[in-house]
Each structure stands twice: as C-alpha cells, then as structure tokens.
XYZ file of C-alpha atoms in Angstrom:
446
model
C 82.865 43.383 -3.673
C 81.227 45.620 -5.918
C 82.043 47.021 -9.788
C 80.601 49.954 -11.645
C 79.754 48.968 -14.522
C 80.691 45.300 -13.832
C 81.899 45.222 -17.620
C 83.664 48.492 -18.224
C 84.972 49.909 -21.887
C 88.252 50.795 -21.521
C 90.666 52.353 -23.861
C 93.631 49.894 -23.814
C 94.348 46.532 -22.100
C 96.323 47.649 -19.561
C 93.678 49.007 -18.264
C 91.522 46.022 -18.250
C 94.213 43.829 -16.882
C 94.620 45.876 -13.636
C 90.407 46.582 -13.690
C 90.191 42.062 -13.942
C 93.213 41.734 -11.172
C 91.691 44.151 -8.834
C 88.105 42.481 -9.969
C 89.370 38.797 -9.136
C 91.807 39.824 -5.949
C 89.982 42.335 -4.143
C 88.152 41.630 -0.649
C 84.903 40.958 0.392
C 82.873 44.614 0.741
C 85.059 46.415 -1.328
C 84.145 48.830 -4.800
C 85.602 49.025 -7.448
C 84.733 52.037 -9.972
C 86.256 52.204 -13.281
C 86.236 55.522 -15.792
C 85.398 57.942 -13.144
C 84.863 60.975 -14.481
C 83.890 64.468 -12.105
C 83.746 68.383 -13.119
C 85.507 70.900 -11.309
C 85.704 74.922 -12.139
C 89.303 73.789 -13.386
C 89.160 71.480 -15.891
C 87.803 67.946 -16.430
C 89.281 65.297 -14.872
C 89.277 61.196 -15.632
C 90.298 58.375 -12.117
C 90.362 55.233 -14.475
C 90.428 53.024 -11.417
C 88.885 54.184 -8.165
C 88.826 51.425 -4.828
C 87.213 52.129 -1.882
C 87.448 49.293 1.050
C 85.937 49.750 3.778
C 88.647 49.169 6.982
C 90.771 51.657 5.164
C 90.163 54.269 2.099
C 89.788 55.224 -1.019
C 92.409 55.204 -3.576
C 92.628 56.806 -6.901
C 94.772 54.579 -9.753
C 95.908 56.295 -12.596
C 96.912 53.502 -15.192
C 99.928 53.634 -17.969
C 100.721 51.327 -20.850
C 103.860 50.614 -22.961
C 105.986 53.154 -23.725
C 106.014 54.932 -20.499
C 109.527 56.319 -19.372
C 110.838 58.526 -16.715
C 114.332 60.740 -17.477
C 114.848 61.648 -14.646
C 112.755 65.050 -15.192
C 109.521 64.571 -17.228
C 107.231 61.125 -17.779
C 107.291 60.346 -21.558
C 104.820 57.382 -23.321
C 105.819 56.290 -26.878
C 102.739 57.885 -29.548
C 103.217 57.566 -32.926
C 106.911 56.509 -32.640
C 107.202 60.168 -30.888
C 108.169 60.928 -27.044
C 105.028 62.716 -25.864
C 105.110 64.533 -22.239
C 102.615 63.243 -19.486
C 101.744 63.737 -16.035
C 100.658 60.337 -14.476
C 100.661 61.707 -10.572
C 99.375 64.931 -11.149
C 96.333 63.496 -13.101
C 96.036 60.889 -9.673
C 96.897 63.421 -7.811
C 94.268 65.632 -9.660
C 90.959 63.084 -10.170
C 91.631 62.437 -6.283
C 90.573 65.951 -5.069
C 88.522 67.284 -7.616
C 86.670 63.314 -6.714
C 87.094 63.863 -2.959
C 85.683 67.209 -3.157
C 82.988 66.075 -4.764
C 82.022 63.378 -2.493
C 82.583 66.249 0.182
C 80.149 69.007 -1.242
C 77.503 66.334 -2.039
C 74.210 66.813 0.324
C 73.909 62.933 1.179
C 77.147 63.348 2.337
C 76.560 65.664 5.529
C 78.367 65.767 8.497
C 80.337 62.625 7.731
C 83.572 63.223 7.663
C 86.396 63.035 4.699
C 87.577 60.171 3.868
C 90.441 58.553 3.923
C 92.244 59.371 -0.244
C 95.445 58.363 -1.465
C 96.340 58.394 -5.458
C 98.563 56.359 -6.968
C 100.054 55.106 -10.447
C 99.955 51.259 -12.051
C 102.422 50.912 -15.227
C 101.229 46.708 -15.555
C 103.457 46.855 -18.737
C 107.166 47.920 -17.250
C 109.042 47.004 -13.580
C 110.482 49.460 -11.672
C 114.154 49.527 -9.475
C 113.114 49.559 -5.947
C 115.404 52.662 -5.252
C 113.127 54.344 -7.983
C 112.060 57.661 -6.170
C 110.911 60.806 -7.492
C 109.894 64.057 -4.671
C 105.716 63.850 -5.584
C 106.040 60.197 -6.187
C 107.775 57.582 -3.651
C 108.601 54.406 -4.800
C 105.520 53.083 -2.851
C 103.173 54.912 -5.446
C 103.562 52.896 -7.876
C 102.538 49.489 -7.967
C 104.816 47.346 -11.371
C 103.855 44.642 -13.553
C 106.074 42.337 -11.156
C 103.811 43.718 -7.932
C 100.045 43.921 -10.099
C 99.127 40.476 -8.663
C 99.310 41.365 -5.338
C 98.350 44.833 -5.974
C 95.156 44.922 -3.443
C 97.118 43.533 -0.834
C 99.317 46.618 -1.914
C 96.258 49.137 -1.365
C 95.510 48.063 1.727
C 99.026 48.717 2.610
C 99.456 52.199 1.259
C 95.619 53.742 3.279
C 96.995 51.448 6.998
C 100.028 54.074 6.411
C 98.049 57.159 4.787
C 97.971 58.764 8.531
C 96.854 62.456 7.860
C 94.207 62.727 10.651
C 91.094 61.226 8.326
C 88.495 58.804 8.694
C 88.859 55.053 7.525
C 85.703 54.505 5.573
C 83.037 51.476 7.153
C 80.452 49.980 4.758
C 77.745 52.529 5.177
C 80.286 55.276 4.043
C 81.449 52.655 1.130
C 77.411 52.416 -0.195
C 77.214 56.300 0.104
C 80.254 56.289 -2.191
C 78.832 54.531 -5.096
C 75.765 56.807 -4.910
C 77.343 60.112 -4.177
C 79.486 58.566 -7.298
C 76.559 57.131 -9.162
C 75.326 60.847 -9.536
C 72.027 63.000 -7.736
C 68.758 62.175 -9.904
C 67.749 64.831 -13.091
C 65.272 66.462 -13.794
C 63.011 65.010 -16.134
C 64.155 66.000 -19.722
C 67.903 65.562 -18.615
C 66.296 61.587 -17.877
C 64.797 61.515 -21.395
C 68.010 62.468 -23.100
C 69.717 60.608 -21.153
C 67.712 57.518 -21.942
C 67.864 58.204 -25.424
C 71.769 58.110 -25.321
C 71.796 54.998 -23.852
C 68.873 53.339 -26.600
C 71.969 54.724 -29.077
C 74.540 53.468 -27.677
C 72.639 50.192 -27.467
C 71.731 50.567 -31.054
C 75.800 51.435 -32.021
C 76.323 47.791 -30.464
C 74.003 45.871 -31.979
C 74.919 47.327 -35.433
C 78.346 45.989 -34.272
C 76.927 42.711 -35.210
C 76.954 42.933 -38.505
C 79.905 41.183 -38.950
C 77.420 37.726 -38.405
C 75.598 38.774 -40.674
C 78.635 39.176 -43.412
C 80.384 35.942 -41.710
C 76.935 34.130 -43.196
C 76.606 35.916 -46.422
C 77.196 32.233 -48.761
C 74.947 30.673 -46.160
C 71.310 30.171 -47.351
C 70.020 27.979 -44.189
C 70.623 29.594 -40.906
C 69.353 30.138 -36.969
C 70.176 32.855 -34.981
C 70.016 31.505 -31.566
C 70.154 34.343 -28.614
C 68.426 35.471 -25.726
C 66.160 38.793 -24.783
C 68.188 41.505 -25.740
C 70.536 39.753 -28.080
C 69.243 42.104 -31.270
C 67.856 39.275 -33.252
C 64.533 41.701 -34.345
C 67.599 43.890 -35.610
C 69.126 41.713 -37.177
C 66.846 40.010 -38.604
C 65.450 43.498 -40.382
C 68.910 43.579 -41.807
C 69.775 40.847 -43.346
C 66.609 41.091 -44.777
C 66.836 44.771 -45.798
C 70.566 43.030 -47.169
C 69.050 40.416 -49.395
C 66.437 42.693 -51.371
C 69.209 45.233 -52.142
C 70.577 42.316 -53.506
C 68.079 41.617 -55.549
C 66.484 38.973 -53.604
C 62.494 38.839 -53.344
C 62.346 38.588 -48.988
C 59.426 38.040 -47.240
C 60.279 39.183 -43.630
C 57.613 37.130 -40.977
C 56.787 37.060 -37.833
C 53.865 35.566 -35.764
C 52.942 38.316 -33.205
C 51.213 41.336 -34.618
C 52.769 44.158 -31.901
C 56.153 42.602 -33.447
C 54.726 42.725 -37.468
C 53.900 46.977 -36.809
C 57.580 46.933 -35.479
C 58.828 45.348 -38.496
C 56.813 47.279 -40.690
C 58.225 50.605 -39.857
C 61.350 49.850 -39.080
C 60.953 48.742 -43.051
C 59.048 51.833 -43.974
C 61.992 53.708 -43.233
C 64.665 52.022 -45.557
C 65.003 53.284 -49.199
C 62.169 51.807 -51.648
C 64.953 49.373 -52.935
C 65.502 47.532 -49.801
C 62.048 47.269 -48.437
C 61.459 43.294 -48.524
C 58.872 42.215 -50.293
C 56.787 41.430 -47.409
C 56.484 42.465 -44.048
C 54.507 41.266 -41.342
C 52.856 38.156 -39.774
C 53.445 34.376 -40.734
C 49.042 34.631 -41.593
C 48.625 38.009 -42.764
C 51.044 36.260 -45.847
C 47.797 33.729 -46.349
C 45.540 36.074 -46.433
C 47.761 38.407 -49.131
C 48.085 34.756 -51.594
C 43.818 35.065 -51.410
C 42.702 32.898 -48.006
C 39.505 33.536 -45.925
C 39.848 35.771 -43.249
C 38.648 34.552 -39.809
C 37.513 35.537 -36.377
C 40.108 35.959 -33.954
C 38.345 34.135 -31.669
C 38.733 31.220 -33.753
C 41.962 29.266 -32.369
C 41.354 26.421 -34.113
C 41.336 28.705 -37.753
C 44.530 30.262 -36.599
C 46.454 27.415 -36.157
C 45.336 24.580 -38.141
C 42.729 25.643 -41.222
C 44.643 28.548 -42.419
C 48.284 27.672 -42.205
C 46.645 24.172 -44.414
C 44.453 26.391 -46.867
C 48.207 27.986 -47.553
C 50.155 25.079 -48.232
C 47.432 24.668 -51.523
C 48.051 28.427 -52.218
C 51.631 28.456 -52.028
C 52.090 25.794 -54.262
C 49.844 27.274 -56.912
C 51.264 30.980 -56.660
C 53.213 32.462 -59.676
C 57.179 33.017 -60.039
C 56.358 36.391 -60.104
C 54.893 35.764 -56.111
C 56.742 33.880 -54.966
C 60.200 34.166 -52.773
C 64.151 34.101 -52.790
C 64.088 33.975 -49.116
C 62.273 34.109 -46.000
C 63.705 35.534 -42.891
C 61.859 34.842 -39.737
C 61.760 37.214 -36.525
C 60.740 34.755 -33.619
C 60.321 31.571 -34.926
C 60.008 29.996 -31.693
C 56.339 30.828 -31.458
C 55.897 28.885 -35.195
C 54.083 25.541 -35.114
C 55.421 22.727 -36.903
C 53.050 23.194 -39.055
C 53.508 26.717 -40.464
C 57.028 25.860 -41.909
C 55.965 23.815 -44.766
C 53.061 26.898 -46.997
C 56.378 28.881 -45.910
C 58.861 26.833 -47.565
C 56.297 25.925 -50.470
C 56.559 29.746 -51.052
C 60.259 30.145 -52.666
C 61.013 30.240 -55.390
C 63.338 27.100 -54.606
C 62.057 24.968 -52.088
C 64.583 22.713 -51.445
C 67.866 25.648 -52.018
C 65.875 29.076 -51.193
C 66.816 31.263 -48.560
C 66.067 30.594 -44.816
C 66.395 32.674 -41.969
C 65.135 32.357 -38.950
C 65.783 34.164 -35.316
C 64.924 32.851 -32.107
C 64.495 32.045 -28.269
C 63.399 28.739 -26.612
C 63.661 30.879 -23.767
C 61.010 32.956 -24.758
C 58.168 30.475 -25.741
C 55.157 32.649 -25.106
C 52.323 30.456 -26.782
C 53.555 26.631 -26.028
C 54.144 25.724 -29.302
C 57.556 23.838 -29.658
C 58.016 23.911 -33.286
C 60.784 23.020 -34.744
C 62.479 24.036 -37.991
C 62.696 20.914 -40.536
C 65.843 21.484 -42.080
C 69.385 21.651 -40.859
C 69.899 24.750 -40.130
C 73.616 26.690 -39.113
C 73.183 27.540 -35.773
C 74.619 31.441 -34.771
C 74.630 31.899 -31.254
C 74.229 35.675 -29.161
C 75.746 35.427 -25.843
C 75.691 39.433 -25.373
C 72.525 41.325 -23.828
C 72.980 44.730 -25.472
C 69.186 46.557 -25.957
C 68.937 45.973 -22.110
C 70.748 47.876 -19.377
C 73.251 46.342 -17.195
C 71.140 46.143 -14.648
C 68.249 44.934 -15.937
C 69.767 42.508 -17.750
C 71.366 41.639 -14.296
C 68.661 41.397 -12.796
C 65.966 39.313 -15.166
C 69.564 36.993 -16.400
C 67.625 34.091 -14.080
C 64.837 33.824 -15.855
C 66.191 33.163 -19.430
C 67.778 28.901 -19.843
C 70.671 30.941 -22.290
C 73.567 32.208 -20.331
C 74.414 35.684 -21.663
C 76.838 38.101 -21.075
C 75.413 41.519 -19.598
C 75.373 44.707 -21.117
C 78.170 47.277 -20.925
C 75.544 49.327 -21.472
C 75.102 50.994 -17.379
C 71.675 52.446 -16.405
C 69.045 53.450 -13.432
C 68.958 50.501 -10.421
C 66.136 47.610 -10.644
C 63.816 48.339 -7.973
C 61.908 45.954 -6.308
C 58.572 46.505 -4.355
C 57.316 43.808 -2.679
C 53.424 43.414 -2.179
C 50.983 40.477 -1.534
C 48.851 38.635 -4.280
C 46.015 40.503 -3.464
C 47.558 44.203 -3.877
C 49.455 43.286 -6.995
C 47.024 45.303 -8.901
C 46.598 48.056 -7.015
C 50.818 48.387 -5.876
C 51.283 48.408 -10.589
C 48.860 50.988 -10.552
C 51.015 52.921 -8.049
C 54.043 52.495 -8.935
C 52.855 53.256 -12.535
C 51.350 56.908 -11.316
C 54.875 57.621 -9.659
C 56.752 56.804 -13.041
C 54.270 58.778 -14.761
C 55.642 62.061 -12.845
C 59.300 62.270 -14.178
C 58.276 59.874 -17.278
C 56.024 60.425 -20.640
C 53.370 57.449 -21.152
C 55.726 56.043 -24.376
C 58.303 55.487 -21.750
C 56.421 53.205 -19.339
C 55.591 49.803 -20.369
C 53.818 47.878 -18.222
C 54.154 43.792 -18.495
C 51.473 41.039 -16.782
C-alpha cells in the first residue's frame, strides 16, 4: 500500500484520524493520497483523501470534524461559536469530477477508459442514525465514527456497487493514476522555483526546532544528537547566535574546512552583535592562538602536534581572549585529545558552556573521540532537511532510527551499472542533470 505523501500534514485531527485508519486497514496495492488539489477554469478543488483500490475503483473523501450538523436543509459547522453553512457533499462531488477529468485529459492516460469513481463524506466525530438520507447523499455515502474502523471495507462495498459502465482499475491503472496526480515534468525555471520552495519549507521546519534551545537555556553542558538532515547545524549556529547576543564570548567550531566555510557564511549574515567571536575550524583556532602552520600532507601535525601545542597556548590566553562557551558542530569528527585545548580556552573550564552537536552515523574520519564531560543528551529524531523520497532511500544507512521528512519531492532514481562503469555512468548522469539544473544545484558525492 502506497501513501502520498507518507507523512502528510493535516489542518485538523479528524483528517489525520481518518488517514491513519485507512493507512492501517487498506489492502496491499491500494493508493492513499492526502490533500490532493486540482484547479480547473471554474475554481480550485481539494480532496481531503483519495483512495484507489485495484479491482474496485477510486473514492474521493471529504472529511469533517467536530460540530457538523444537518438541519434538514443545510449542512453547518460550528466556528467561533457560530453556525456556518458548508456543503461537504458538493465539495466531495466537485473534487471527484475535477480529479477524474484531470486524469482523463493527461496525455499519459491515453486511450485508457474512464475509471469507476465515487465520492463520500466522512464524519469521524459523529454517529448518524440508520435512516439518515438526503437526496444527494444517501446513508451509504456517509461514514460516521462507528463505521470508521471498517472504512476500508465500506469503500470496497461502495465501489463494487457503483455500476455506471466505467472501468475497474487494475494495478497498472493505479500506478499510472499515482504518476498522473503527481503532475507532469516542469521546465527548468519551475523546477528551480519548486526546489527553492522545498528548501524554504525545510528551513521553516528546522526553525521550529528552536524550541529545543529554549528548553536548555539554563543548561551549560549539552549534547544534541541527530542523523543527517535533522537540523543540527542550524541549531548549532542558532545556539552560538543566542549566546553571543546574551553577551557571551563564543567559539563556533568544527573539523572540516567545507563546513567551516558554510558556518562563516551563515554567521557573516548575522547582525554584528550576534556574530560569535570565533567561527572556524578547530585547527584554525590553534593558528589564531599563535601556533605555527603546518603542511596539509602532514597528518601527525594536525592530529597530534598542533592539538598538543594548543593546550599550552590556551592556558596562556589572557581573560579577554578566552571564551564563555564553545559550540562544536559535527563533534563526531573530533579526536579525544582535541577536547583538552577547547576546554582550556574557556574562562571557566569547569562551568563554561559546552554545546556539542554530533551524529555517530557520520564518523567519516574514524577518530571515535568522546567528550570528556557529563553532557545532557538531546535527540533529534526527524529528518527535516531532505525530502521524503531522499530520506526514504537512505534511511537504512544510518544507525539512528529517524522519522521521515514531511516535505515531498521528486522520486529518487537508482541507476544500475557494473563496477567498471561507475565513473562513466556517473559522468553521464551529471550531464543529464545539467540539462535541466544549474551547476550549483548538482552535488556529486563519492
């Protein structure tokens, strides 16, 4: 059974309740779509839920929650202590025909016949009498709270009896229906706009995690753990910004030069009074303190000699050059010996702020260092920065079980090739991507 999106966002708990029930009870091969919108020349339509069942048909569901009534003439719902007229039957019916016509006009549907469609109203918070009936809404067209546990079975019954000469979908029809309702490929400009919108949505979701920093305001020794895409780096920058704004002298540091450059760009955009005193690599901090530079091809210098020198340099720092707090991003890249100079650079080594952001699933450099402090652990368990298809594709590669991003995106495409052809195949795929994307939008990971 396929859910699109896998973790949709709903405007009320009633829609979520119905979606969860369908997700748990629909048979294999079914398709469950949430919040599906379609626009025609008359108006915008939205189907709360769409269920496609191979062997039966397609059902469009309009869900209404608390406070729904029908006085014999009009549907109403309570909003702000007032009765407001609504028409859930018309909403479901209009969305049904708008979606059916959209599918039928899509070139990919071709000469396939029109499928069997139905529309229903779901009232999960109400119990309707058995004799309820309206001219445009017989009792079987409404699913109430008592029927909700068996809604999947009810939909199959309704569609089975929908004898209107239209075709019953097979699994191929349902798969194509999923593809058609996802839309047709966009030109490059629309692709870029859509990608920017997904990034903005991910940024908003990440910013909502700032509540975690509110919760640790009184704590000075904290480790925030999270997998790739959980928003750790955003939180690290935000924590450094907050501490600096509060008058603290802060170091925001990491191991890799690439991440350091990103942190520097982010902090450069902050107001002057919110920029940390130091933003850069751990080793760059040693050079700032006066250590002699070394060669890039001398690992002994970077791994051991420089960190050892940094301990003495840190202990000799005047009070004005020490830090009230250090914020370390991607701390899993740090070796054990690197923490000693960092702590020695604090004004108060025993009580100064130490905020660590780490992901043991991304131990690229195999140092396996451990912070020599008792830290309060905070866990980020949702992949917010990657779209749902990307997060789904790579979730098996991380040891931390994470919830999947609610941000939808294009499907992931796997390209099969032999080991000998990996480089040439990757080159071909990059060239293909560059036909529709800008170079700065494509990343090649090895």
